[in-house]
Amino acid sequence: MTGLDAKQLYLERARRDVAALGVTVEYVTGDIRALPAEWEGRFDAVVNWFQSFGYFDDATDRLLLREWRRVLRAGRRLVIEHANLGSVIRRTPLGAAGYYGPVVQVGEDLMLFQQRSDSVSGRHHMERVVARGGRVERHPYSIRYFSFPELRDWLLDAGFSRVDACGGDGGPLTLESASMIAVAHA
């Protein structure tokens, strides 16, 4: 197994977590947008989990899919777990522009999220607001949510031969499925 991240902090956390399992993992500091050339055809599987796809612009996200295809052996699979757009739309409160929530309190610290959806771009814009020790920090970010047909078409365009889907629980993908799992065959 190989784990890649641009941040040493996350790699250190992963090393600590996996040490207790007795599993051997190679950890690599790097940019997911430019996987090493020597990784071409190296992997039996690429796993992208916990809604960690869709944070770049569309052109860069399409590049990621092509990179993941490039590093897979023929006949192997890419697995992407992502939010299910149908469920996101169903769970977003009416008039949600500027919607605040949820609010989390730990001790005296507070964290809340300001959110708005953009139906034209398919992006969900968020700002995490943290109040800690008399200071307020703001961390804006956005994520692109996909319907399964759209993600499937992007994966086929990236060179995958077939794409299957299921809900996050392993059952059929429905509008009620909070997440979707796409399995792309190289």
mmCIF file of C-alpha atoms in Angstrom:
data_model
loop_
_atom_site.group_PDB
_atom_site.id
_atom_site.type_symbol
_atom_site.label_atom_id
_atom_site.label_comp_id
_atom_site.label_asym_id
_atom_site.label_seq_id
_atom_site.Cartn_x
_atom_site.Cartn_y
_atom_site.Cartn_z
ATOM 1 C CA MET A 1 0.000 0.000 0.000
ATOM 2 C CA THR A 2 1.038 3.556 -0.708
ATOM 3 C CA GLY A 3 -0.395 6.700 0.876
ATOM 4 C CA LEU A 4 0.144 10.114 -0.682
ATOM 5 C CA ASP A 5 -0.546 13.557 0.757
ATOM 6 C CA ALA A 6 0.928 17.025 0.395
ATOM 7 C CA LYS A 7 0.849 17.611 4.156
ATOM 8 C CA GLN A 8 3.329 15.928 6.501
ATOM 9 C CA LEU A 9 0.876 16.332 9.384
ATOM 10 C CA TYR A 10 -1.641 14.003 7.699
ATOM 11 C CA LEU A 11 1.048 11.488 6.789
ATOM 12 C CA GLU A 12 2.273 11.429 10.396
ATOM 13 C CA ARG A 13 -1.260 10.817 11.638
ATOM 14 C CA ALA A 14 -1.664 7.974 9.140
ATOM 15 C CA ARG A 15 1.648 6.440 10.237
ATOM 16 C CA ARG A 16 0.490 6.462 13.875
ATOM 17 C CA ASP A 17 -2.897 4.976 13.009
ATOM 18 C CA VAL A 18 -1.486 2.164 10.874
ATOM 19 C CA ALA A 19 1.312 1.245 13.306
ATOM 20 C CA ALA A 20 -1.237 -0.330 15.645
ATOM 21 C CA LEU A 21 -2.536 -2.505 12.793
ATOM 22 C CA GLY A 22 0.820 -4.031 11.910
ATOM 23 C CA VAL A 23 0.409 -3.110 8.243
ATOM 24 C CA THR A 24 3.228 -1.904 6.014
ATOM 25 C CA VAL A 25 2.473 1.290 4.090
ATOM 26 C CA GLU A 26 4.787 3.469 2.028
ATOM 27 C CA TYR A 27 3.975 7.121 2.688
ATOM 28 C CA VAL A 28 4.889 9.681 0.047
ATOM 29 C CA THR A 29 4.762 13.450 0.298
ATOM 30 C CA GLY A 30 3.523 14.770 -2.996
ATOM 31 C CA ASP A 31 0.945 16.529 -5.097
ATOM 32 C CA ILE A 32 -1.957 14.373 -6.199
ATOM 33 C CA ARG A 33 -2.135 16.393 -9.429
ATOM 34 C CA ALA A 34 1.289 15.138 -10.555
ATOM 35 C CA LEU A 35 1.809 11.512 -9.570
ATOM 36 C CA PRO A 36 5.347 10.191 -10.093
ATOM 37 C CA ALA A 37 6.066 8.983 -13.637
ATOM 38 C CA GLU A 38 7.453 5.714 -12.265
ATOM 39 C CA TRP A 39 4.013 4.890 -10.844
ATOM 40 C CA GLU A 40 2.550 4.256 -14.303
ATOM 41 C CA GLY A 41 0.723 0.912 -14.218
ATOM 42 C CA ARG A 42 1.933 0.241 -10.650
ATOM 43 C CA PHE A 43 -1.297 -0.203 -8.692
ATOM 44 C CA ASP A 44 -4.018 -2.826 -8.469
ATOM 45 C CA ALA A 45 -6.401 -0.273 -6.953
ATOM 46 C CA VAL A 46 -6.665 3.435 -6.315
ATOM 47 C CA VAL A 47 -8.991 4.427 -3.480
ATOM 48 C CA ASN A 48 -10.222 7.992 -3.014
ATOM 49 C CA TRP A 49 -12.373 8.048 0.098
ATOM 50 C CA PHE A 50 -14.251 10.400 2.409
ATOM 51 C CA GLN A 51 -15.412 12.881 -0.209
ATOM 52 C CA SER A 52 -11.899 13.984 -1.053
ATOM 53 C CA PHE A 53 -12.544 14.543 -4.772
ATOM 54 C CA GLY A 54 -14.022 17.672 -6.329
ATOM 55 C CA TYR A 55 -12.052 20.390 -4.520
ATOM 56 C CA PHE A 56 -10.172 21.617 -7.607
ATOM 57 C CA ASP A 57 -11.595 23.301 -10.696
ATOM 58 C CA ASP A 58 -13.183 21.014 -13.302
ATOM 59 C CA ALA A 59 -10.095 20.845 -15.531
ATOM 60 C CA THR A 60 -7.887 19.797 -12.604
ATOM 61 C CA ASP A 61 -10.417 17.260 -11.313
ATOM 62 C CA ARG A 62 -10.522 15.711 -14.809
ATOM 63 C CA LEU A 63 -6.702 15.604 -14.752
ATOM 64 C CA LEU A 64 -6.843 13.685 -11.440
ATOM 65 C CA LEU A 65 -9.080 11.044 -13.028
ATOM 66 C CA ARG A 66 -6.629 10.629 -15.941
ATOM 67 C CA GLU A 67 -3.698 10.400 -13.483
ATOM 68 C CA TRP A 68 -5.457 7.721 -11.463
ATOM 69 C CA ARG A 69 -6.175 5.783 -14.667
ATOM 70 C CA ARG A 70 -2.499 6.111 -15.678
ATOM 71 C CA VAL A 71 -1.175 4.541 -12.465
ATOM 72 C CA LEU A 72 -3.590 1.586 -12.531
ATOM 73 C CA ARG A 73 -2.711 -1.773 -14.040
ATOM 74 C CA ALA A 74 -4.971 -2.918 -16.866
ATOM 75 C CA GLY A 75 -8.166 -4.501 -15.577
ATOM 76 C CA ARG A 76 -7.850 -2.937 -12.114
ATOM 77 C CA ARG A 77 -10.137 -0.456 -10.363
ATOM 78 C CA LEU A 78 -10.488 3.064 -9.042
ATOM 79 C CA VAL A 79 -12.962 3.450 -6.149
ATOM 80 C CA ILE A 80 -14.317 6.905 -5.346
ATOM 81 C CA GLU A 81 -16.582 7.576 -2.371
ATOM 82 C CA HIS A 82 -18.333 10.904 -2.793
ATOM 83 C CA ALA A 83 -21.410 12.811 -1.667
ATOM 84 C CA ASN A 84 -24.534 11.894 -3.608
ATOM 85 C CA LEU A 85 -25.795 15.064 -5.317
ATOM 86 C CA GLY A 86 -29.423 13.933 -5.070
ATOM 87 C CA SER A 87 -29.113 13.559 -1.320
ATOM 88 C CA VAL A 88 -27.264 16.874 -0.922
ATOM 89 C CA ILE A 89 -30.063 18.686 -2.737
ATOM 90 C CA ARG A 90 -32.735 16.935 -0.666
ATOM 91 C CA ARG A 91 -30.973 17.767 2.640
ATOM 92 C CA THR A 92 -30.180 21.435 1.888
ATOM 93 C CA PRO A 93 -32.711 23.728 3.587
ATOM 94 C CA LEU A 94 -34.921 25.841 1.343
ATOM 95 C CA GLY A 95 -33.431 29.280 0.790
ATOM 96 C CA ALA A 96 -30.064 27.956 1.935
ATOM 97 C CA ALA A 97 -27.995 30.844 0.580
ATOM 98 C CA GLY A 98 -26.018 31.886 3.628
ATOM 99 C CA TYR A 99 -27.272 28.906 5.631
ATOM 100 C CA TYR A 100 -25.369 28.457 8.886
ATOM 101 C CA GLY A 101 -24.966 25.055 10.419
ATOM 102 C CA PRO A 102 -24.099 22.894 12.091
ATOM 103 C CA VAL A 103 -22.663 24.629 15.138
ATOM 104 C CA VAL A 104 -20.181 22.590 17.174
ATOM 105 C CA GLN A 105 -18.958 23.539 20.632
ATOM 106 C CA VAL A 106 -15.931 22.007 22.359
ATOM 107 C CA GLY A 107 -15.255 23.660 25.702
ATOM 108 C CA GLU A 108 -15.289 27.389 25.030
ATOM 109 C CA ASP A 109 -14.492 26.978 21.319
ATOM 110 C CA LEU A 110 -17.187 27.231 18.640
ATOM 111 C CA MET A 111 -17.208 26.128 15.014
ATOM 112 C CA LEU A 112 -19.929 26.735 12.452
ATOM 113 C CA PHE A 113 -20.287 26.436 8.709
ATOM 114 C CA GLN A 114 -21.675 29.035 6.342
ATOM 115 C CA GLN A 115 -22.850 27.310 3.181
ATOM 116 C CA ARG A 116 -24.372 28.086 -0.181
ATOM 117 C CA SER A 117 -24.913 26.019 -3.279
ATOM 118 C CA ASP A 118 -24.382 27.168 -6.851
ATOM 119 C CA SER A 119 -26.699 25.249 -9.184
ATOM 120 C CA VAL A 120 -24.900 26.462 -12.315
ATOM 121 C CA SER A 121 -21.385 25.313 -11.348
ATOM 122 C CA GLY A 122 -22.474 22.366 -9.215
ATOM 123 C CA ARG A 123 -20.250 23.657 -6.420
ATOM 124 C CA HIS A 124 -21.118 23.851 -2.749
ATOM 125 C CA HIS A 125 -19.273 26.818 -1.214
ATOM 126 C CA MET A 126 -18.524 26.666 2.495
ATOM 127 C CA GLU A 127 -16.685 28.661 5.075
ATOM 128 C CA ARG A 128 -15.674 27.048 8.342
ATOM 129 C CA VAL A 129 -15.728 29.735 11.049
ATOM 130 C CA VAL A 130 -13.817 28.914 14.244
ATOM 131 C CA ALA A 131 -14.014 31.069 17.396
ATOM 132 C CA ARG A 132 -11.201 30.096 19.758
ATOM 133 C CA GLY A 133 -9.472 32.033 22.530
ATOM 134 C CA GLY A 134 -11.100 35.333 21.563
ATOM 135 C CA ARG A 135 -9.987 34.995 17.902
ATOM 136 C CA VAL A 136 -12.110 34.166 14.862
ATOM 137 C CA GLU A 137 -10.583 32.174 12.005
ATOM 138 C CA ARG A 138 -12.274 31.743 8.624
ATOM 139 C CA HIS A 139 -11.474 28.871 6.285
ATOM 140 C CA PRO A 140 -13.290 29.047 2.923
ATOM 141 C CA TYR A 141 -13.454 26.093 0.532
ATOM 142 C CA SER A 142 -15.759 24.578 -2.043
ATOM 143 C CA ILE A 143 -16.490 21.137 -3.398
ATOM 144 C CA ARG A 144 -18.021 20.016 -6.696
ATOM 145 C CA TYR A 145 -20.868 17.561 -6.203
ATOM 146 C CA PHE A 146 -21.720 15.152 -9.008
ATOM 147 C CA SER A 147 -24.680 13.143 -10.107
ATOM 148 C CA PHE A 148 -23.611 9.585 -10.875
ATOM 149 C CA PRO A 149 -24.185 9.959 -14.656
ATOM 150 C CA GLU A 150 -21.939 13.033 -14.734
ATOM 151 C CA LEU A 151 -19.136 11.389 -12.727
ATOM 152 C CA ARG A 152 -19.490 8.214 -14.827
ATOM 153 C CA ASP A 153 -19.087 10.242 -18.042
ATOM 154 C CA TRP A 154 -15.994 11.999 -16.662
ATOM 155 C CA LEU A 155 -14.474 8.614 -15.741
ATOM 156 C CA LEU A 156 -15.210 7.144 -19.170
ATOM 157 C CA ASP A 157 -13.660 10.233 -20.769
ATOM 158 C CA ALA A 158 -10.546 9.682 -18.576
ATOM 159 C CA GLY A 159 -10.034 6.238 -20.135
ATOM 160 C CA PHE A 160 -11.945 3.864 -17.886
ATOM 161 C CA SER A 161 -13.912 1.146 -19.681
ATOM 162 C CA ARG A 162 -16.875 0.808 -17.323
ATOM 163 C CA VAL A 163 -18.191 2.479 -14.174
ATOM 164 C CA ASP A 164 -20.508 0.905 -11.601
ATOM 165 C CA ALA A 165 -22.244 2.612 -8.685
ATOM 166 C CA CYS A 166 -23.778 1.837 -5.334
ATOM 167 C CA GLY A 167 -24.845 3.779 -2.278
ATOM 168 C CA GLY A 168 -22.413 4.346 0.566
ATOM 169 C CA ASP A 169 -23.940 1.403 2.423
ATOM 170 C CA GLY A 170 -23.166 -0.958 -0.479
ATOM 171 C CA GLY A 171 -26.817 -1.141 -1.564
ATOM 172 C CA PRO A 172 -28.348 0.434 -4.645
ATOM 173 C CA LEU A 173 -27.668 4.140 -5.234
ATOM 174 C CA THR A 174 -30.870 6.119 -4.567
ATOM 175 C CA LEU A 175 -31.771 9.762 -3.940
ATOM 176 C CA GLU A 176 -31.730 8.923 -0.236
ATOM 177 C CA SER A 177 -28.155 7.539 -0.325
ATOM 178 C CA ALA A 178 -26.019 10.063 1.586
ATOM 179 C CA SER A 179 -22.963 9.007 -0.401
ATOM 180 C CA MET A 180 -22.229 7.168 -3.607
ATOM 181 C CA ILE A 181 -19.430 4.825 -4.442
ATOM 182 C CA ALA A 182 -18.215 4.793 -8.053
ATOM 183 C CA VAL A 183 -16.095 1.835 -9.168
ATOM 184 C CA ALA A 184 -14.241 2.565 -12.411
ATOM 185 C CA HIS A 185 -12.648 -0.316 -14.328
ATOM 186 C CA ALA A 186 -9.332 0.336 -16.063
#
